[in-house]
Tab-separated table of N, CA and C in Angstrom:
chain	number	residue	atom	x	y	z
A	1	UNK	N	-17.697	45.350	32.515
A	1	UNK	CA	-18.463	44.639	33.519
A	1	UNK	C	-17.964	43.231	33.691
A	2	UNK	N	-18.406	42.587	34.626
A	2	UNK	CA	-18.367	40.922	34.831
A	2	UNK	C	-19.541	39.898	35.304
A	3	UNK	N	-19.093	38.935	35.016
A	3	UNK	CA	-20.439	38.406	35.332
A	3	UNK	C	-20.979	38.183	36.385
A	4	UNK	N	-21.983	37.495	36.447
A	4	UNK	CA	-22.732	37.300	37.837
A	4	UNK	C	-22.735	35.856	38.537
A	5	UNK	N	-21.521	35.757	39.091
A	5	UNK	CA	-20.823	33.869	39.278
A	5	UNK	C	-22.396	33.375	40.085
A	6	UNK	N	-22.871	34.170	41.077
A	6	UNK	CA	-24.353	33.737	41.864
A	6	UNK	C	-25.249	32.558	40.990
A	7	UNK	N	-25.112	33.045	39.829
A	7	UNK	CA	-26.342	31.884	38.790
A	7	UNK	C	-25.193	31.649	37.885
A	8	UNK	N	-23.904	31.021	38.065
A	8	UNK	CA	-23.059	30.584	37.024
A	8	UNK	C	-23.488	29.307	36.548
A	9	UNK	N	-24.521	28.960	36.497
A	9	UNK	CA	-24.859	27.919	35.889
A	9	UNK	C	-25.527	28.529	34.419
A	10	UNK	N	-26.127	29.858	34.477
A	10	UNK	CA	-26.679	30.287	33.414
A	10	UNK	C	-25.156	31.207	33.057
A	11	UNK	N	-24.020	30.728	32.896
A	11	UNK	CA	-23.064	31.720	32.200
A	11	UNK	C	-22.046	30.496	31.794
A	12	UNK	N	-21.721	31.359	30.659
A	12	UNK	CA	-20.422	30.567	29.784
A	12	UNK	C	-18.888	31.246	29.551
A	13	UNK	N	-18.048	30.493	29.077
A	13	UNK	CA	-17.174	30.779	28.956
A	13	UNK	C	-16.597	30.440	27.378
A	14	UNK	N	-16.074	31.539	26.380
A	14	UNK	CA	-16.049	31.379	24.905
A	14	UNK	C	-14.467	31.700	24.785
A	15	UNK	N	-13.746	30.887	24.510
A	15	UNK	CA	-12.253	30.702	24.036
A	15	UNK	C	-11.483	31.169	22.372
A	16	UNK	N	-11.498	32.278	22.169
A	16	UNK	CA	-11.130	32.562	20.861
A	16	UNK	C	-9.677	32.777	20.593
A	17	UNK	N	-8.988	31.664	19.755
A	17	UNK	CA	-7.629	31.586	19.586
A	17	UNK	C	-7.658	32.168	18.105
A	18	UNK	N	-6.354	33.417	18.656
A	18	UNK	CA	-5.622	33.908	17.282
A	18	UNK	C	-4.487	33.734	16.959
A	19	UNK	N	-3.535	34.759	17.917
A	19	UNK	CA	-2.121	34.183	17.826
A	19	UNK	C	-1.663	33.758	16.896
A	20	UNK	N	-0.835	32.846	16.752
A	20	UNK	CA	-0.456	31.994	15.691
A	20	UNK	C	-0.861	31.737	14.417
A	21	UNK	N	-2.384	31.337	15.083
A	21	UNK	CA	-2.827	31.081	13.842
A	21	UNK	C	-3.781	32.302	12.428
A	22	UNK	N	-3.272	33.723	13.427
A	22	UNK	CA	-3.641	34.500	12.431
A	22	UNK	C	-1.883	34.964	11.628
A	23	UNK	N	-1.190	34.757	12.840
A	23	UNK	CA	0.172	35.331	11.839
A	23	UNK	C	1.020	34.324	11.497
A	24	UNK	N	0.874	32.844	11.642
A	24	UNK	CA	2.051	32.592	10.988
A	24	UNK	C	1.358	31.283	9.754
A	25	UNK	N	1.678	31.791	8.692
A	25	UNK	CA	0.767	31.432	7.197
A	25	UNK	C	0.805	30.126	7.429
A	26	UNK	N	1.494	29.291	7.942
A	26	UNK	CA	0.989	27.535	7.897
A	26	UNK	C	0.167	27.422	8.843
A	27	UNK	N	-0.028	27.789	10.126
A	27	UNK	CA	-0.974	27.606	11.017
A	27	UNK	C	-2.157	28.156	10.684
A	28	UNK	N	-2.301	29.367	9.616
A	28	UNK	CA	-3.536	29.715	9.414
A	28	UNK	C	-3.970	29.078	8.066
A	29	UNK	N	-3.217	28.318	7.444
A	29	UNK	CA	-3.797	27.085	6.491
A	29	UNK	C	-4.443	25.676	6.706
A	30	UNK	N	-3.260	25.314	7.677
A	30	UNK	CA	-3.285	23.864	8.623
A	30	UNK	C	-4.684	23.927	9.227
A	31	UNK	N	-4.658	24.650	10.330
A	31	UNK	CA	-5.839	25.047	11.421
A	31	UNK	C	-7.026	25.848	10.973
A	32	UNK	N	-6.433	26.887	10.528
A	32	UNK	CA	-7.510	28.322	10.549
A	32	UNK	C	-8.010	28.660	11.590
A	33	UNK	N	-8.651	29.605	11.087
A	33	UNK	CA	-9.573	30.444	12.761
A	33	UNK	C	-10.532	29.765	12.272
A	34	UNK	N	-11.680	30.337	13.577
A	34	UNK	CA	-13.180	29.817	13.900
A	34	UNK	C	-13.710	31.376	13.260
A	35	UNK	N	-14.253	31.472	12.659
A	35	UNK	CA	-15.095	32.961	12.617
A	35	UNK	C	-16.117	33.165	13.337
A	36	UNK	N	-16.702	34.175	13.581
A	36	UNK	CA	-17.923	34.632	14.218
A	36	UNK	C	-19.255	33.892	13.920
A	37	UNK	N	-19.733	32.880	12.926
A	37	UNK	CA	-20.562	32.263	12.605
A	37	UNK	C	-20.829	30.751	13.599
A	38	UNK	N	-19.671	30.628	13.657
A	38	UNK	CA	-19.383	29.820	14.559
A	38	UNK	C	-19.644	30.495	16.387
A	39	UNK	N	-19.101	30.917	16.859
A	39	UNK	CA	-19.258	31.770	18.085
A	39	UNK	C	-20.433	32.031	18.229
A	40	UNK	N	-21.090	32.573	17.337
A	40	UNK	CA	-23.055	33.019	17.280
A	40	UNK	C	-23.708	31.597	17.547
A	41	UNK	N	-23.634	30.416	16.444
A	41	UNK	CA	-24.089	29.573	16.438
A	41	UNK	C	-24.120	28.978	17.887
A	42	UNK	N	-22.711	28.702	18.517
A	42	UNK	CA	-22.698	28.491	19.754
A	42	UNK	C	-23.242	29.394	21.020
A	43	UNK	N	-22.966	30.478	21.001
A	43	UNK	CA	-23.813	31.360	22.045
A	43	UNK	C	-25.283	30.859	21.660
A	44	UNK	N	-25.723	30.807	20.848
A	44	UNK	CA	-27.145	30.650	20.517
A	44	UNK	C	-27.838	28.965	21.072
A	45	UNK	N	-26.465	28.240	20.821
A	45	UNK	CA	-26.726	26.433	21.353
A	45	UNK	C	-27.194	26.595	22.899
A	46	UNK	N	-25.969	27.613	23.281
A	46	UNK	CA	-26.887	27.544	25.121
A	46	UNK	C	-27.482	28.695	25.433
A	47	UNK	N	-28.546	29.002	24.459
A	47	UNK	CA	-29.634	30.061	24.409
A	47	UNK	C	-29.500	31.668	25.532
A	48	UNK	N	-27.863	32.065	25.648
A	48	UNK	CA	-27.493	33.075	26.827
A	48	UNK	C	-27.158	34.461	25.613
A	49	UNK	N	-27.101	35.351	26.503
A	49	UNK	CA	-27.352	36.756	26.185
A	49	UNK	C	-25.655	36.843	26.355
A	50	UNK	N	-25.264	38.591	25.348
A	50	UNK	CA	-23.561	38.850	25.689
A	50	UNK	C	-23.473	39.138	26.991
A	51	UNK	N	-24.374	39.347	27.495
A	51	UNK	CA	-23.973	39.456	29.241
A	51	UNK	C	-23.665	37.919	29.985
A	52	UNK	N	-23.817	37.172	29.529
A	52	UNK	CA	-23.837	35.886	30.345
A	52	UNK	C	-22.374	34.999	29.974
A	53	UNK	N	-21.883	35.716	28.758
A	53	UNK	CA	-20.574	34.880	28.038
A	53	UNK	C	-19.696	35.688	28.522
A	54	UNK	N	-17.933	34.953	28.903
A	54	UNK	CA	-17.066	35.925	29.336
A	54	UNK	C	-16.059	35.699	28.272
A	55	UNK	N	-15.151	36.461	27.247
A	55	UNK	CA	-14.209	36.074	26.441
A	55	UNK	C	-12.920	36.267	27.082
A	56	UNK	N	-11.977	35.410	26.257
A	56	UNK	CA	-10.984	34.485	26.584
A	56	UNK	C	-10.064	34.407	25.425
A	57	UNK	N	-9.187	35.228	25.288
A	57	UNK	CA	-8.469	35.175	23.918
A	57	UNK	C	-6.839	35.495	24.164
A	58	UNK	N	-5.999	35.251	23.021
A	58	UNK	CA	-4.825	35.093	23.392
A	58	UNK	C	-4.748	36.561	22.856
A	59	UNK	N	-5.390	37.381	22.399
A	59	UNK	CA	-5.136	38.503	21.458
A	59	UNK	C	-6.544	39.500	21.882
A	60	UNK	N	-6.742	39.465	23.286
A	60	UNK	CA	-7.673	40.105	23.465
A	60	UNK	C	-8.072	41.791	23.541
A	61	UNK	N	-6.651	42.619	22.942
A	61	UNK	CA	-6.680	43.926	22.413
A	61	UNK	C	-7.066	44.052	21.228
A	62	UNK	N	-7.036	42.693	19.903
A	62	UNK	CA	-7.604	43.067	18.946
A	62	UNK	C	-9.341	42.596	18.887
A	63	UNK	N	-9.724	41.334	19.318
A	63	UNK	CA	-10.824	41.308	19.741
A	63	UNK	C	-12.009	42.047	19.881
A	64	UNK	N	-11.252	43.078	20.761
A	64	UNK	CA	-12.355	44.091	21.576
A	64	UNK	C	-12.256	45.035	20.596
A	65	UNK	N	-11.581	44.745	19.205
A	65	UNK	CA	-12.113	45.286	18.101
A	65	UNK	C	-13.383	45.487	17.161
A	66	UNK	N	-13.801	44.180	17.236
A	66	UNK	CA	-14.018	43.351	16.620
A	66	UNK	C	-15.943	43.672	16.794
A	67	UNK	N	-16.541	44.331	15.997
A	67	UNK	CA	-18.373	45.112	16.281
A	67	UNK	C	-19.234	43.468	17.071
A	68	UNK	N	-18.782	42.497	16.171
A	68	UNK	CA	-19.681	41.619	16.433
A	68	UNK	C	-19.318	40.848	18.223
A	69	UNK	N	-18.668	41.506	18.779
A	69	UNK	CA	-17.961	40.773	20.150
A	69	UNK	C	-18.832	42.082	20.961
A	70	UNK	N	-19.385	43.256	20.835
A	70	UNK	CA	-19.459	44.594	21.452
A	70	UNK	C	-20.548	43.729	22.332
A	71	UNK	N	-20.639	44.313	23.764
A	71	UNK	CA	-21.408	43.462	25.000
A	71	UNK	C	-20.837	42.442	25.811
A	72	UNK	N	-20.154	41.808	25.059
A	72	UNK	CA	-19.579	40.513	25.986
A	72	UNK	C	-18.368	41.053	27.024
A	73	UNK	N	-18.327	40.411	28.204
A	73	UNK	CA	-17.781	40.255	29.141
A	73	UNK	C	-15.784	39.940	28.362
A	74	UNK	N	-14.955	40.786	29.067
A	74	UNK	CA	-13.747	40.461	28.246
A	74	UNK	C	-13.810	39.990	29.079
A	75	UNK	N	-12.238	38.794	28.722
A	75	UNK	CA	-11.277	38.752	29.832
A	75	UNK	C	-10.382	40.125	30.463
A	76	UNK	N	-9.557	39.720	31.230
A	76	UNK	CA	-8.970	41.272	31.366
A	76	UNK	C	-7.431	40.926	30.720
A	77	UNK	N	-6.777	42.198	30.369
A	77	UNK	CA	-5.923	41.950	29.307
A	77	UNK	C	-4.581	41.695	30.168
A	78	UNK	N	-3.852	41.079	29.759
A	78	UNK	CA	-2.111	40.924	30.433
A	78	UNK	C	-2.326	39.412	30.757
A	79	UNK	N	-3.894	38.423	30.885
A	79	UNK	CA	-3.580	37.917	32.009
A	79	UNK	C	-3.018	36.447	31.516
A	80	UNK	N	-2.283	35.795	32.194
A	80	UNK	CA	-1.299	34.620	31.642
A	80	UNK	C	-2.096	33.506	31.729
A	81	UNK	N	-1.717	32.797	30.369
A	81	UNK	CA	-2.163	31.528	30.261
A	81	UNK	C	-2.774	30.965	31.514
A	82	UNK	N	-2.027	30.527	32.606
A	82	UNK	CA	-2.061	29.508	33.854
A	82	UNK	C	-3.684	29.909	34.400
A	83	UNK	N	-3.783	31.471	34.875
A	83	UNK	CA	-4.641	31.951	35.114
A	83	UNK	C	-5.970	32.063	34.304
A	84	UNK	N	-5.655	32.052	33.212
A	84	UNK	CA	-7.043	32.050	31.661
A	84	UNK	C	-7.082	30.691	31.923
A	85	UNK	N	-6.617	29.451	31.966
A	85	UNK	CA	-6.865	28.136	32.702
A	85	UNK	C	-7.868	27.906	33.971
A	86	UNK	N	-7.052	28.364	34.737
A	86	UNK	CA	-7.712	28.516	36.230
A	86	UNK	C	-9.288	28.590	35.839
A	87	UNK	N	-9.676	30.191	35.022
A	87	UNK	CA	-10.885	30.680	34.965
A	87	UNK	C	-11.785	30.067	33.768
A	88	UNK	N	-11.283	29.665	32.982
A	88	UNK	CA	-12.032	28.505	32.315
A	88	UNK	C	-12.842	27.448	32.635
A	89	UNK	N	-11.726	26.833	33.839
A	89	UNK	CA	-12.110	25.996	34.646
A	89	UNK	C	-13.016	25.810	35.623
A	90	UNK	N	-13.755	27.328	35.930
A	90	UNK	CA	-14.769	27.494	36.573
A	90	UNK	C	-16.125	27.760	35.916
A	91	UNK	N	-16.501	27.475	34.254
A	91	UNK	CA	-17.379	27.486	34.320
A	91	UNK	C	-18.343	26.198	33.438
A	92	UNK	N	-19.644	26.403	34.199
A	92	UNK	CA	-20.288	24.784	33.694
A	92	UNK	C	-20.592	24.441	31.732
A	93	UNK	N	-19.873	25.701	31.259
A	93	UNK	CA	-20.622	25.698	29.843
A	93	UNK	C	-19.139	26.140	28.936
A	94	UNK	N	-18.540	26.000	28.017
A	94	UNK	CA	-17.311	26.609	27.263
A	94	UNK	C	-17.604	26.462	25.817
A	95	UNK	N	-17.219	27.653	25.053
A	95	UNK	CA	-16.926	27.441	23.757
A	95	UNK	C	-16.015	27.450	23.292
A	96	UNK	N	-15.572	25.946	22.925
A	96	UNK	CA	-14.018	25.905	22.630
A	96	UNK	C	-13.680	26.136	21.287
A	97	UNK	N	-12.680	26.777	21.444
A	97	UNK	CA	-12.095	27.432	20.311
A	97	UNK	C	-11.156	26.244	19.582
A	98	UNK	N	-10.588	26.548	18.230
A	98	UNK	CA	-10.362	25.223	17.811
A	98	UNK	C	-8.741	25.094	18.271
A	99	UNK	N	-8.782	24.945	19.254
A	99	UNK	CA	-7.232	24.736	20.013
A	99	UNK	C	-7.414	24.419	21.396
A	100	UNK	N	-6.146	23.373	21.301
A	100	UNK	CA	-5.899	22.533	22.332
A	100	UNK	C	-5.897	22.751	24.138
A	101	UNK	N	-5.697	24.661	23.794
A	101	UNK	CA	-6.151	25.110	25.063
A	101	UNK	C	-7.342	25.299	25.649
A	102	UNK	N	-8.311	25.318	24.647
A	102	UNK	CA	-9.241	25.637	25.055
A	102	UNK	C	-9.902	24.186	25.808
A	103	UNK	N	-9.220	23.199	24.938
A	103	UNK	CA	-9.544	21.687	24.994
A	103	UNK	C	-9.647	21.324	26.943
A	104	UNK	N	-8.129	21.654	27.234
A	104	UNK	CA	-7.426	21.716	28.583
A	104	UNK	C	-8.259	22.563	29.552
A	105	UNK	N	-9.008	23.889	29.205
A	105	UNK	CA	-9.891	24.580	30.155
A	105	UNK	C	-10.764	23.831	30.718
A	106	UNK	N	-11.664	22.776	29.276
A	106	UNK	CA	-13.095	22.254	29.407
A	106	UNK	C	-12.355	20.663	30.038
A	107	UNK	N	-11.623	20.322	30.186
A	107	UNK	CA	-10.952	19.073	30.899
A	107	UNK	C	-10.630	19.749	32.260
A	108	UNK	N	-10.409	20.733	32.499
A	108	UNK	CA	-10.172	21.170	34.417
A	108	UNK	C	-11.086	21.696	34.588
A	109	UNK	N	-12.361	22.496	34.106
A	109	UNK	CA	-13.850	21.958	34.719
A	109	UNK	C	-14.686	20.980	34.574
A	110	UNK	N	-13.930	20.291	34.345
A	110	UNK	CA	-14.955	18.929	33.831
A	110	UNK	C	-14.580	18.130	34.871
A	111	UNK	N	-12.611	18.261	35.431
A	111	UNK	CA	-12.351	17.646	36.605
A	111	UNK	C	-12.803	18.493	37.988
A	112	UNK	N	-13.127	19.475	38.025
A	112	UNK	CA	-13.840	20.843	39.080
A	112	UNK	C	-15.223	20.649	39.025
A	113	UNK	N	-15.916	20.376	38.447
A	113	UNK	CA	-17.483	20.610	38.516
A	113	UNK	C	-17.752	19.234	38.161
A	114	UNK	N	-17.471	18.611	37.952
A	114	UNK	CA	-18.029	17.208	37.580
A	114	UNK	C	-18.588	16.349	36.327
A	115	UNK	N	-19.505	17.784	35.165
A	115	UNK	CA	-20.351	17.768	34.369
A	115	UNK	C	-19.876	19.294	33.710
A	116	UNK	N	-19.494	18.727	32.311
A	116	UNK	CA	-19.370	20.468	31.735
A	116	UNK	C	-20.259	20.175	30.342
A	117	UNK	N	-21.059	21.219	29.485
A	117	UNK	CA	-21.464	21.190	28.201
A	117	UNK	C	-20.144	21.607	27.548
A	118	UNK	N	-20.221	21.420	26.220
A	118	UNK	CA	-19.261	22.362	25.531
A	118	UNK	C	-19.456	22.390	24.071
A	119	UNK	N	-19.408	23.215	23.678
A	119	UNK	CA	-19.400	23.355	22.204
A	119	UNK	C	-18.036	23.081	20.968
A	120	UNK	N	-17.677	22.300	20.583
A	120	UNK	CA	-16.567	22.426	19.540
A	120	UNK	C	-16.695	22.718	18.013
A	121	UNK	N	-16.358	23.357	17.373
A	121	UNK	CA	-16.134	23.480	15.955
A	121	UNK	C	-16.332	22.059	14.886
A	122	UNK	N	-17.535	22.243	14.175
A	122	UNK	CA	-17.597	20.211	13.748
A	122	UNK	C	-16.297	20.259	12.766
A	123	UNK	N	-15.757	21.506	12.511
A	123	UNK	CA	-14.249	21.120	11.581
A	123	UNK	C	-13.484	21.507	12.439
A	124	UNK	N	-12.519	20.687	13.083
A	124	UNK	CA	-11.744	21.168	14.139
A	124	UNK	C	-10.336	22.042	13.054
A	125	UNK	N	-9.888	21.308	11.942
A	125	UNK	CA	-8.851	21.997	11.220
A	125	UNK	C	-8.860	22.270	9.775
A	126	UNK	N	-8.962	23.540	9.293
A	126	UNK	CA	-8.893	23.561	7.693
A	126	UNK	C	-8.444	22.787	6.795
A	127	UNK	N	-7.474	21.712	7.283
A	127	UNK	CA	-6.688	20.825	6.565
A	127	UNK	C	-6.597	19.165	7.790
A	128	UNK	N	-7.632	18.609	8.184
A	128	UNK	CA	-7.179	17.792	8.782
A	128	UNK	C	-6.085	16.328	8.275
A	129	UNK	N	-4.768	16.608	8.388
A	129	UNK	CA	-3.684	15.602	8.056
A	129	UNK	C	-4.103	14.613	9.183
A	130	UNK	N	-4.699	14.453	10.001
A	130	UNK	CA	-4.301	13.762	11.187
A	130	UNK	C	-5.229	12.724	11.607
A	131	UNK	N	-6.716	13.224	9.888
A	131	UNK	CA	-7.919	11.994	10.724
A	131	UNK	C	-7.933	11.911	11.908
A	132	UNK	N	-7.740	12.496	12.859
A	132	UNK	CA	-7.839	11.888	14.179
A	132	UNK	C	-9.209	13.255	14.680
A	133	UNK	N	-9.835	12.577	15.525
A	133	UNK	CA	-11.282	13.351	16.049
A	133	UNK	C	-11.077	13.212	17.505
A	134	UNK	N	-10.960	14.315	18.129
A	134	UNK	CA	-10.646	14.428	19.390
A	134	UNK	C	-12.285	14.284	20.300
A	135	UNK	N	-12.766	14.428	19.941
A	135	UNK	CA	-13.682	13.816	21.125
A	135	UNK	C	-14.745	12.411	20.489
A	136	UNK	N	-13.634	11.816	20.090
A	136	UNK	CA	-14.557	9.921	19.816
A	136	UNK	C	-14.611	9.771	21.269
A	137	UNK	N	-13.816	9.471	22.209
A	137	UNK	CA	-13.344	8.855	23.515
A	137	UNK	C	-13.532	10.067	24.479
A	138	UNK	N	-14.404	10.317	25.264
A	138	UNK	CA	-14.501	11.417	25.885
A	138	UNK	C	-15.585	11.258	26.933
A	139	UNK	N	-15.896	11.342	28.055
A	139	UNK	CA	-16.261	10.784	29.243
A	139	UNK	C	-17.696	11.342	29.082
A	140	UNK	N	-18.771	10.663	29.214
A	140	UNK	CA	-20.216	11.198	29.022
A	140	UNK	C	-21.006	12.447	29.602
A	141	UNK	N	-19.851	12.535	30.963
A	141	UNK	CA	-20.161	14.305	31.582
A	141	UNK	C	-19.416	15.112	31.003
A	142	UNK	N	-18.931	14.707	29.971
A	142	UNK	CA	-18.546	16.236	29.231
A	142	UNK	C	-19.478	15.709	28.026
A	143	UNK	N	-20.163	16.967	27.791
A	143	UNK	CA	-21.055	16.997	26.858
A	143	UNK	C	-20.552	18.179	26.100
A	144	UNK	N	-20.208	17.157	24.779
A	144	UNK	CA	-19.605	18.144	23.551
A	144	UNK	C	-20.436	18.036	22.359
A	145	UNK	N	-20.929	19.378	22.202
A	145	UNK	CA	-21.649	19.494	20.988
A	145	UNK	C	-21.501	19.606	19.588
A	146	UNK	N	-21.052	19.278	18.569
A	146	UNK	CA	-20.361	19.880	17.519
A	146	UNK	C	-21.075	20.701	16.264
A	147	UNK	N	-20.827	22.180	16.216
A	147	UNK	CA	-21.291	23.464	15.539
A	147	UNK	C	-20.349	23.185	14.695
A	148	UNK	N	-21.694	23.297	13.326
A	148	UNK	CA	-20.909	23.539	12.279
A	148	UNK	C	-21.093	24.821	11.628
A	149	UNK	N	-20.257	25.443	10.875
A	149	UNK	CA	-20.752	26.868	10.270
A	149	UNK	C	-20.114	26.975	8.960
């Protein structure tokens, strides 16, 4: 199924990055994944049902593995970065995944709609080397929440 863009104000968009950082052993030390505790926590921050969230993953054949994802809206599979951009970018709510793309979705609806919520991971990296916190400096219509799990 897909969603219902008519009341896209009551629908989100949830960004789950694997890729890399499940197969190549420094990125999944450095970074890590987000687990499902996280994803719940956030679906639950903007109080919407699996019908109202659409997923968004770089690995979205294993995903739709995955019991605790069963209901949600996929993305559809093949489709290229530029385009998983594009559609990010259209909606007022995102759960960003702890990568920089997801970062870039919620920055081109934030420049498209004016006002975006968003949820980020309160540990953005398993190993932060970099002290650096990506949303200190961040424009007051993007409203970023930070889930911790």
């Amino acid at each position: 199924g897909d969603l219902d863009i008519e009341n896209q104000s009551q629908t989100a968009a949830c960004h789950i990055r694997r890729g890399d950082y499940l197969t190549n052993r420094s990125a999944n030390q450095i970074i890590g994944l987000m687990g499902p505790e996280y994803y719940r926590k956030s679906i639950e921050h903007f109080s919407l049902d699996h019908h109202q969230v659409k997923i968004f993953s770089d690995d979205v054949v294993n995903i739709c593995r995955q019991n605790w994802l069963s209901g949600f809206v996929m993305q559809e599979q093949g489709m290229r970065p530029l385009e998983t951009l594009k559609q990010l970018g259209q909606f007022p709510k995102i759960i960003l995944s702890n990568s920089t793309f997801a970062w870039w979705g919620a920055s081109l609806a934030f420049k498209q709609l004016g006002a975006v919520q968003c949820t980020a991971p309160g540990v953005w990296m398993a190993q932060n080397h970099f002290g650096a916190d990506l949303f200190s400096e961040v424009p007051e219509a993007l409203q970023v929440t930070r889930i911790y799990s």
